[in-house]
Tab-separated table of C-alpha atoms in Angstrom:
chain	number	residue	atom	x	y	z
A	1	UNK	CA	0.000	0.000	0.000
A	2	UNK	CA	1.387	3.389	-1.029
A	3	UNK	CA	-0.249	6.586	0.171
A	4	UNK	CA	0.957	9.990	-1.014
A	5	UNK	CA	0.192	13.153	0.923
A	6	UNK	CA	0.993	16.834	0.379
A	7	UNK	CA	0.481	19.441	3.110
A	8	UNK	CA	1.445	23.059	2.691
A	9	UNK	CA	1.655	24.642	6.146
A	10	UNK	CA	1.715	23.971	9.887
A	11	UNK	CA	-2.033	23.344	10.230
A	12	UNK	CA	-1.979	20.942	7.268
A	13	UNK	CA	1.018	19.197	8.767
A	14	UNK	CA	-0.993	18.465	11.920
A	15	UNK	CA	-3.964	17.214	9.898
A	16	UNK	CA	-1.659	14.977	7.878
A	17	UNK	CA	0.001	13.527	10.957
A	18	UNK	CA	-3.350	12.531	12.444
A	19	UNK	CA	-4.466	11.010	9.161
A	20	UNK	CA	-1.237	9.024	8.759
A	21	UNK	CA	-1.593	7.609	12.275
A	22	UNK	CA	-5.153	6.426	11.593
A	23	UNK	CA	-4.288	5.053	8.142
A	24	UNK	CA	-1.335	3.149	9.584
A	25	UNK	CA	-3.725	1.511	12.061
A	26	UNK	CA	-5.764	0.289	9.091
A	27	UNK	CA	-2.811	-0.482	6.788
A	28	UNK	CA	0.188	-1.399	9.017
A	29	UNK	CA	2.496	-2.088	6.057
A	30	UNK	CA	1.624	1.064	4.131
A	31	UNK	CA	4.297	3.457	2.858
A	32	UNK	CA	3.696	7.198	3.137
A	33	UNK	CA	5.510	9.789	1.026
A	34	UNK	CA	5.114	13.333	-0.281
A	35	UNK	CA	5.373	16.819	1.199
A	36	UNK	CA	4.951	17.501	4.902
A	37	UNK	CA	6.365	19.076	8.002
A	38	UNK	CA	7.813	17.772	11.258
A	39	UNK	CA	4.568	16.254	12.553
A	40	UNK	CA	4.008	14.220	9.374
A	41	UNK	CA	7.638	13.110	9.300
A	42	UNK	CA	7.325	11.971	12.909
A	43	UNK	CA	4.191	10.020	11.931
A	44	UNK	CA	6.166	8.163	9.251
A	45	UNK	CA	6.075	10.310	6.100
A	46	UNK	CA	9.021	10.042	3.708
A	47	UNK	CA	9.135	13.802	3.048
A	48	UNK	CA	10.394	14.554	-0.469
A	49	UNK	CA	10.043	18.278	0.316
A	50	UNK	CA	9.235	20.257	3.461
A	51	UNK	CA	5.785	21.822	3.742
A	52	UNK	CA	7.354	25.275	4.168
A	53	UNK	CA	8.111	25.150	0.443
A	54	UNK	CA	4.381	25.719	-0.166
A	55	UNK	CA	3.699	28.203	2.642
A	56	UNK	CA	2.791	31.189	0.455
A	57	UNK	CA	-0.387	33.223	1.008
A	58	UNK	CA	-2.219	35.803	-1.121
A	59	UNK	CA	-2.497	36.354	-4.866
A	60	UNK	CA	0.380	38.813	-5.123
A	61	UNK	CA	2.614	36.682	-2.919
A	62	UNK	CA	1.937	33.542	-4.961
A	63	UNK	CA	2.821	35.357	-8.180
A	64	UNK	CA	6.263	36.248	-6.880
A	65	UNK	CA	6.937	32.582	-6.023
A	66	UNK	CA	5.250	31.152	-9.109
A	67	UNK	CA	8.312	29.977	-11.091
A	68	UNK	CA	9.679	28.049	-8.105
A	69	UNK	CA	6.276	26.538	-7.318
A	70	UNK	CA	5.770	25.453	-10.921
A	71	UNK	CA	9.158	23.706	-10.952
A	72	UNK	CA	8.360	21.977	-7.682
A	73	UNK	CA	4.943	20.860	-8.926
A	74	UNK	CA	6.328	19.497	-12.192
A	75	UNK	CA	8.966	17.444	-10.412
A	76	UNK	CA	6.488	16.204	-7.829
A	77	UNK	CA	3.951	15.050	-10.433
A	78	UNK	CA	6.570	13.019	-12.268
A	79	UNK	CA	7.832	11.439	-9.063
A	80	UNK	CA	4.300	10.594	-7.926
A	81	UNK	CA	3.398	9.019	-11.241
A	82	UNK	CA	6.543	6.886	-11.102
A	83	UNK	CA	5.830	5.885	-7.484
A	84	UNK	CA	2.193	5.087	-8.378
A	85	UNK	CA	0.416	5.546	-5.036
A	86	UNK	CA	-2.881	3.812	-4.268
A	87	UNK	CA	-4.276	7.206	-3.317
A	88	UNK	CA	-3.103	10.808	-3.266
A	89	UNK	CA	-4.309	13.058	-0.438
A	90	UNK	CA	-3.886	16.788	-0.948
A	91	UNK	CA	-4.198	18.515	2.424
A	92	UNK	CA	-5.412	22.094	2.091
A	93	UNK	CA	-3.071	24.275	-0.100
A	94	UNK	CA	-5.681	24.243	-2.906
A	95	UNK	CA	-3.733	26.474	-5.290
A	96	UNK	CA	-1.032	23.823	-5.403
A	97	UNK	CA	-2.820	20.574	-4.602
A	98	UNK	CA	-5.872	20.790	-6.846
A	99	UNK	CA	-3.730	20.976	-9.975
A	100	UNK	CA	-1.700	17.976	-8.840
A	101	UNK	CA	-4.872	16.059	-7.998
A	102	UNK	CA	-6.469	16.764	-11.368
A	103	UNK	CA	-3.329	15.663	-13.221
A	104	UNK	CA	-3.088	12.439	-11.202
A	105	UNK	CA	-6.810	11.684	-11.419
A	106	UNK	CA	-6.646	11.827	-15.212
A	107	UNK	CA	-3.903	9.199	-15.019
A	108	UNK	CA	-5.956	6.768	-12.973
A	109	UNK	CA	-4.765	7.589	-9.460
A	110	UNK	CA	-7.433	8.029	-6.799
A	111	UNK	CA	-7.419	11.513	-5.297
A	112	UNK	CA	-8.710	13.017	-2.072
A	113	UNK	CA	-8.760	16.677	-1.102
A	114	UNK	CA	-8.669	17.068	2.679
A	115	UNK	CA	-10.002	20.462	3.823
A	116	UNK	CA	-12.488	22.024	1.494
A	117	UNK	CA	-11.554	25.405	0.065
A	118	UNK	CA	-13.844	28.089	1.456
A	119	UNK	CA	-16.582	27.617	-1.122
A	120	UNK	CA	-19.014	29.209	1.345
A	121	UNK	CA	-16.993	32.438	1.080
A	122	UNK	CA	-15.401	32.484	-2.373
A	123	UNK	CA	-17.351	31.591	-5.515
A	124	UNK	CA	-19.507	28.557	-4.794
A	125	UNK	CA	-19.089	27.433	-8.404
A	126	UNK	CA	-15.594	26.246	-7.505
A	127	UNK	CA	-17.261	23.247	-5.833
A	128	UNK	CA	-18.063	21.768	-9.253
A	129	UNK	CA	-14.513	22.388	-10.443
A	130	UNK	CA	-13.160	20.634	-7.372
A	131	UNK	CA	-14.913	17.451	-8.451
A	132	UNK	CA	-12.708	17.444	-11.550
A	133	UNK	CA	-9.661	17.192	-9.289
A	134	UNK	CA	-10.742	15.083	-6.330
A	135	UNK	CA	-12.640	11.815	-6.221
A	136	UNK	CA	-13.607	12.728	-2.666
A	137	UNK	CA	-13.536	15.909	-0.581
A	138	UNK	CA	-13.117	15.723	3.202
A	139	UNK	CA	-14.765	18.706	4.893
A	140	UNK	CA	-13.979	20.084	8.333
A	141	UNK	CA	-17.190	22.070	8.674
A	142	UNK	CA	-20.850	20.991	8.488
A	143	UNK	CA	-22.026	23.707	6.080
A	144	UNK	CA	-19.717	22.458	3.297
A	145	UNK	CA	-21.056	19.059	2.045
A	146	UNK	CA	-24.492	20.464	1.085
A	147	UNK	CA	-22.755	22.931	-1.236
A	148	UNK	CA	-20.863	20.110	-2.946
A	149	UNK	CA	-24.015	17.973	-3.159
A	150	UNK	CA	-25.575	20.622	-5.409
A	151	UNK	CA	-22.723	19.969	-7.847
A	152	UNK	CA	-22.724	16.145	-7.531
A	153	UNK	CA	-19.337	16.083	-5.784
A	154	UNK	CA	-18.656	13.385	-3.181
A	155	UNK	CA	-17.948	15.358	0.011
A	156	UNK	CA	-17.891	14.089	3.602
A	157	UNK	CA	-18.031	16.082	6.840
A	158	UNK	CA	-15.412	14.504	9.088
A	159	UNK	CA	-15.207	17.158	11.813
A	160	UNK	CA	-12.121	19.065	12.883
A	161	UNK	CA	-9.159	17.353	14.594
A	162	UNK	CA	-8.537	20.421	16.730
A	163	UNK	CA	-12.023	20.031	18.191
A	164	UNK	CA	-11.106	16.469	19.161
A	165	UNK	CA	-7.751	17.441	20.648
A	166	UNK	CA	-8.785	20.466	22.719
A	167	UNK	CA	-10.946	19.816	25.819
A	168	UNK	CA	-14.432	21.265	25.860
A	169	UNK	CA	-13.426	23.131	29.006
A	170	UNK	CA	-9.686	23.890	28.848
A	171	UNK	CA	-7.839	24.156	32.161
A	172	UNK	CA	-6.695	27.785	32.347
A	173	UNK	CA	-5.064	27.368	35.757
A	174	UNK	CA	-2.960	24.461	34.495
A	175	UNK	CA	-1.995	26.382	31.344
A	176	UNK	CA	-0.845	29.331	33.429
A	177	UNK	CA	1.059	27.101	35.839
A	178	UNK	CA	2.829	25.389	32.928
A	179	UNK	CA	3.935	28.808	31.665
A	180	UNK	CA	4.753	30.145	35.147
A	181	UNK	CA	2.150	32.882	34.861
A	182	UNK	CA	0.587	34.103	38.099
A	183	UNK	CA	-3.152	33.581	38.400
A	184	UNK	CA	-3.941	37.287	38.681
A	185	UNK	CA	-1.650	38.570	35.945
A	186	UNK	CA	-3.463	40.110	32.939
A	187	UNK	CA	-2.252	38.259	29.861
A	188	UNK	CA	-2.529	39.054	26.170
A	189	UNK	CA	-1.751	36.224	23.764
A	190	UNK	CA	-0.366	37.575	20.504
A	191	UNK	CA	-0.501	35.423	17.349
A	192	UNK	CA	0.515	37.315	14.207
A	193	UNK	CA	0.755	34.137	12.090
A	194	UNK	CA	2.985	31.137	11.498
A	195	UNK	CA	4.494	32.323	8.201
A	196	UNK	CA	7.462	34.675	7.965
A	197	UNK	CA	5.487	36.916	5.611
A	198	UNK	CA	2.635	37.218	8.106
A	199	UNK	CA	5.058	38.052	10.925
A	200	UNK	CA	6.700	40.748	8.819
A	201	UNK	CA	3.326	42.239	7.923
A	202	UNK	CA	1.249	41.797	11.079
A	203	UNK	CA	3.592	41.777	14.063
A	204	UNK	CA	4.536	45.500	13.878
A	205	UNK	CA	0.848	46.421	13.963
A	206	UNK	CA	0.155	43.982	16.796
A	207	UNK	CA	3.098	45.254	18.841
A	208	UNK	CA	1.922	48.843	18.381
A	209	UNK	CA	-1.524	47.746	19.581
A	210	UNK	CA	0.013	45.916	22.547
A	211	UNK	CA	1.852	49.075	23.586
A	212	UNK	CA	-1.460	50.932	23.675
A	213	UNK	CA	-3.106	48.124	25.653
A	214	UNK	CA	-0.234	48.194	28.161
A	215	UNK	CA	-0.879	51.890	28.786
A	216	UNK	CA	-4.334	50.922	30.051
A	217	UNK	CA	-3.141	47.738	31.803
A	218	UNK	CA	0.313	48.446	33.272
A	219	UNK	CA	0.761	44.868	34.619
A	220	UNK	CA	0.097	43.343	31.192
A	221	UNK	CA	2.150	40.301	30.216
A	222	UNK	CA	2.311	39.162	26.586
A	223	UNK	CA	2.740	35.606	25.344
A	224	UNK	CA	3.933	35.317	21.748
A	225	UNK	CA	4.310	31.781	20.322
A	226	UNK	CA	6.863	31.212	17.548
A	227	UNK	CA	5.965	28.369	15.183
A	228	UNK	CA	9.598	27.493	14.405
A	229	UNK	CA	13.168	28.743	14.727
A	230	UNK	CA	12.847	31.048	11.719
A	231	UNK	CA	9.725	32.653	13.159
A	232	UNK	CA	11.433	32.984	16.542
A	233	UNK	CA	14.333	34.867	14.956
A	234	UNK	CA	11.978	37.132	13.004
A	235	UNK	CA	9.966	37.936	16.140
A	236	UNK	CA	13.053	38.714	18.237
A	237	UNK	CA	14.418	40.943	15.468
A	238	UNK	CA	11.250	43.048	15.669
A	239	UNK	CA	11.373	43.166	19.474
A	240	UNK	CA	15.032	44.277	19.588
A	241	UNK	CA	14.325	47.967	18.864
A	242	UNK	CA	11.457	47.927	21.413
A	243	UNK	CA	13.148	47.204	24.766
A	244	UNK	CA	10.153	48.247	26.872
A	245	UNK	CA	7.871	45.928	24.900
A	246	UNK	CA	10.458	43.141	24.844
A	247	UNK	CA	10.462	43.195	28.657
A	248	UNK	CA	6.732	42.362	28.625
A	249	UNK	CA	6.863	39.703	25.924
A	250	UNK	CA	7.678	36.043	26.390
A	251	UNK	CA	8.463	34.403	23.075
A	252	UNK	CA	7.391	30.774	23.326
A	253	UNK	CA	8.702	27.768	21.448
A	254	UNK	CA	5.422	26.866	19.781
A	255	UNK	CA	2.657	26.123	22.312
A	256	UNK	CA	0.103	28.438	20.725
A	257	UNK	CA	-2.700	26.550	22.438
A	258	UNK	CA	-1.122	26.952	25.842
A	259	UNK	CA	-0.650	30.666	25.238
A	260	UNK	CA	-4.264	31.116	24.186
A	261	UNK	CA	-5.706	29.119	27.065
A	262	UNK	CA	-3.532	31.027	29.543
A	263	UNK	CA	-4.423	34.394	28.037
A	264	UNK	CA	-7.247	36.664	29.079
A	265	UNK	CA	-7.581	37.982	25.536
A	266	UNK	CA	-6.104	36.824	22.224
A	267	UNK	CA	-5.091	39.138	19.372
A	268	UNK	CA	-4.544	37.124	16.228
A	269	UNK	CA	-4.472	37.083	12.470
A	270	UNK	CA	-7.380	35.392	10.738
A	271	UNK	CA	-7.124	31.718	9.827
A	272	UNK	CA	-6.955	28.453	11.726
A	273	UNK	CA	-5.722	30.356	14.786
A	274	UNK	CA	-9.161	31.964	15.159
A	275	UNK	CA	-10.783	28.533	15.240
A	276	UNK	CA	-8.177	27.386	17.745
A	277	UNK	CA	-8.835	30.418	19.931
A	278	UNK	CA	-12.548	29.632	19.910
A	279	UNK	CA	-11.880	26.009	20.891
A	280	UNK	CA	-9.612	27.289	23.683
A	281	UNK	CA	-12.632	29.345	24.837
A	282	UNK	CA	-10.894	32.679	24.857
A	283	UNK	CA	-12.272	36.046	23.729
A	284	UNK	CA	-10.319	37.333	20.783
A	285	UNK	CA	-9.850	40.089	18.277
A	286	UNK	CA	-9.033	39.228	14.667
A	287	UNK	CA	-6.787	41.658	12.838
A	288	UNK	CA	-5.657	40.948	9.321
A	289	UNK	CA	-4.245	42.629	6.238
A	290	UNK	CA	-3.541	41.229	2.811
A	291	UNK	CA	-1.372	42.894	0.195
A	292	UNK	CA	-2.913	46.004	-1.421
A	293	UNK	CA	-2.860	44.251	-4.803
A	294	UNK	CA	-4.704	41.205	-3.482
A	295	UNK	CA	-7.182	43.435	-1.653
A	296	UNK	CA	-7.971	45.437	-4.795
A	297	UNK	CA	-8.548	42.251	-6.785
A	298	UNK	CA	-10.821	40.777	-4.105
A	299	UNK	CA	-12.929	43.914	-3.667
A	300	UNK	CA	-13.202	44.975	-7.306
A	301	UNK	CA	-14.203	41.507	-8.483
A	302	UNK	CA	-16.553	40.936	-5.552
A	303	UNK	CA	-14.872	37.652	-4.715
A	304	UNK	CA	-15.710	37.550	-1.025
A	305	UNK	CA	-19.267	36.268	-0.514
A	306	UNK	CA	-19.315	35.605	3.225
A	307	UNK	CA	-20.272	38.328	5.682
A	308	UNK	CA	-17.426	37.203	7.940
A	309	UNK	CA	-13.851	36.017	7.517
A	310	UNK	CA	-13.066	34.477	10.910
A	311	UNK	CA	-14.283	30.949	11.487
A	312	UNK	CA	-15.988	31.585	14.847
A	313	UNK	CA	-18.223	34.169	13.192
A	314	UNK	CA	-18.754	32.081	10.066
A	315	UNK	CA	-19.756	28.985	12.051
A	316	UNK	CA	-22.072	30.978	14.318
A	317	UNK	CA	-23.327	33.114	11.423
A	318	UNK	CA	-23.072	35.991	13.879
A	319	UNK	CA	-20.442	38.572	14.903
A	320	UNK	CA	-19.221	36.817	18.044
A	321	UNK	CA	-15.763	38.415	17.853
A	322	UNK	CA	-14.458	41.663	16.329
A	323	UNK	CA	-12.927	41.464	12.855
A	324	UNK	CA	-10.670	44.401	12.019
A	325	UNK	CA	-9.541	43.979	8.459
A	326	UNK	CA	-7.343	45.903	6.044
A	327	UNK	CA	-7.865	49.648	6.689
A	328	UNK	CA	-9.513	48.919	10.057
A	329	UNK	CA	-6.524	46.834	11.145
A	330	UNK	CA	-4.730	49.675	12.886
A	331	UNK	CA	-3.211	49.732	16.389
A	332	UNK	CA	-5.806	52.079	17.880
A	333	UNK	CA	-8.789	49.957	16.836
A	334	UNK	CA	-7.106	46.665	17.740
A	335	UNK	CA	-6.180	47.976	21.179
A	336	UNK	CA	-9.661	49.351	21.848
A	337	UNK	CA	-11.290	46.040	20.916
A	338	UNK	CA	-8.907	44.081	23.159
A	339	UNK	CA	-9.423	46.473	26.073
A	340	UNK	CA	-13.189	45.970	25.814
A	341	UNK	CA	-12.707	42.227	26.388
A	342	UNK	CA	-10.381	42.894	29.323
A	343	UNK	CA	-12.901	45.264	30.877
A	344	UNK	CA	-16.112	43.251	30.349
A	345	UNK	CA	-15.843	39.855	32.102
A	346	UNK	CA	-19.611	39.380	31.950
A	347	UNK	CA	-19.528	39.653	28.156
A	348	UNK	CA	-16.772	37.056	28.069
A	349	UNK	CA	-18.850	34.695	30.220
A	350	UNK	CA	-21.806	35.064	27.839
A	351	UNK	CA	-19.560	34.258	24.872
A	352	UNK	CA	-18.204	30.957	26.187
A	353	UNK	CA	-21.402	28.834	25.826
A	354	UNK	CA	-21.625	29.905	22.168
A	355	UNK	CA	-18.067	28.722	21.646
A	356	UNK	CA	-18.786	25.408	23.386
A	357	UNK	CA	-21.844	24.727	21.198
A	358	UNK	CA	-19.736	25.118	18.050
A	359	UNK	CA	-16.981	22.972	19.581
A	360	UNK	CA	-19.456	20.105	20.108
A	361	UNK	CA	-20.624	20.318	16.491
A	362	UNK	CA	-17.048	19.935	15.240
A	363	UNK	CA	-16.002	17.150	17.638
A	364	UNK	CA	-16.394	13.999	15.499
A	365	UNK	CA	-13.120	12.000	15.823
A	366	UNK	CA	-12.027	13.643	12.590
A	367	UNK	CA	-8.785	11.792	11.836
A	368	UNK	CA	-10.531	8.418	12.170
A	369	UNK	CA	-13.444	9.540	9.988
A	370	UNK	CA	-11.048	10.907	7.395
A	371	UNK	CA	-9.052	7.667	7.379
A	372	UNK	CA	-12.257	5.655	6.937
A	373	UNK	CA	-13.212	7.811	3.949
A	374	UNK	CA	-9.750	7.347	2.385
A	375	UNK	CA	-9.751	3.585	3.036
A	376	UNK	CA	-13.210	3.286	1.493
A	377	UNK	CA	-11.991	5.065	-1.637
A	378	UNK	CA	-8.925	2.818	-1.884
A	379	UNK	CA	-11.219	-0.212	-1.835
A	380	UNK	CA	-13.433	1.230	-4.595
A	381	UNK	CA	-13.018	0.166	-8.248
A	382	UNK	CA	-10.003	1.760	-9.892
A	383	UNK	CA	-10.394	4.972	-11.848
A	384	UNK	CA	-9.987	4.658	-15.591
A	385	UNK	CA	-7.038	6.685	-16.848
A	386	UNK	CA	-7.935	9.188	-19.570
A	387	UNK	CA	-4.514	10.706	-20.234
A	388	UNK	CA	-1.142	9.185	-21.088
């Protein structure tokens, strides 16, 4: 049994690791190869490339990396076809993976796309196109399969592994003790992103906001997780010219969940971190900017269909948390939104049951369900190749 997987960032790496573990339980002799990060390698992936090679976000950013990505994709397709896996699983990274999946599917290799693109937010018609690439789509959120059903695409809601991993009621006292944070200390968790580009773009704004918050909360302590050594270096380089802020900030080696659970308030960039913050049951403020070029394309073409961009708000279909985007993502507005959470404990208490309800909806033993869906596809009749 040969199973190929490609994941393009830290969150995909975690999804892939859980899937590999469950697939290995079903196929003990299986070989796993492709593109992944440290978690997938630890689970047994023969990593032909590291997932950081695909960690590019935004239309303008992708364009600048396009020649390198095209070379990588061409080499990967040839190697996959020669290796001839029983199934290919593309984990997120749709701009890269869907093209690989379509090419492999036309050559008779079964394909799975794990993590639906945000068809609820960006052009629902893409759901039909996705069926040309993937034999099966594994969805993390319950609103997604009905969209695919309208386009006759096989899509399964498997739940979200983070909802399985994070307790329904996280232990804040234990998280603080593990980080040596006093029970009464006001704590801001700061998560500008896990990519170097996000840190370069968002961390200066977040640090400016944190300085304003500290003026209102003099005892404020800041926890700032670094996803890897490169991110750690980039964060410390930005803190170096800010000695007063650096004295408040503890840069952590990973442990984003611990930082969020320990925090009173979380300031983060949009993405999986917002979902994670919700599962950790912490009030948060989402601040995010994309490149001006990408923003102009998105707004002028009317590409964004959802009223919200952060997953807590999307899943609730309500503005549970503030979203300060693009021109609104400025230190003054970010700080004011965070200070409101610090100053309104009763509002925080009212928010937590909403978060728990969503958590229960997503808690489905996702890695096991995903592995069952992949194993079922492997056992299905082989796809007929239509291209040489």
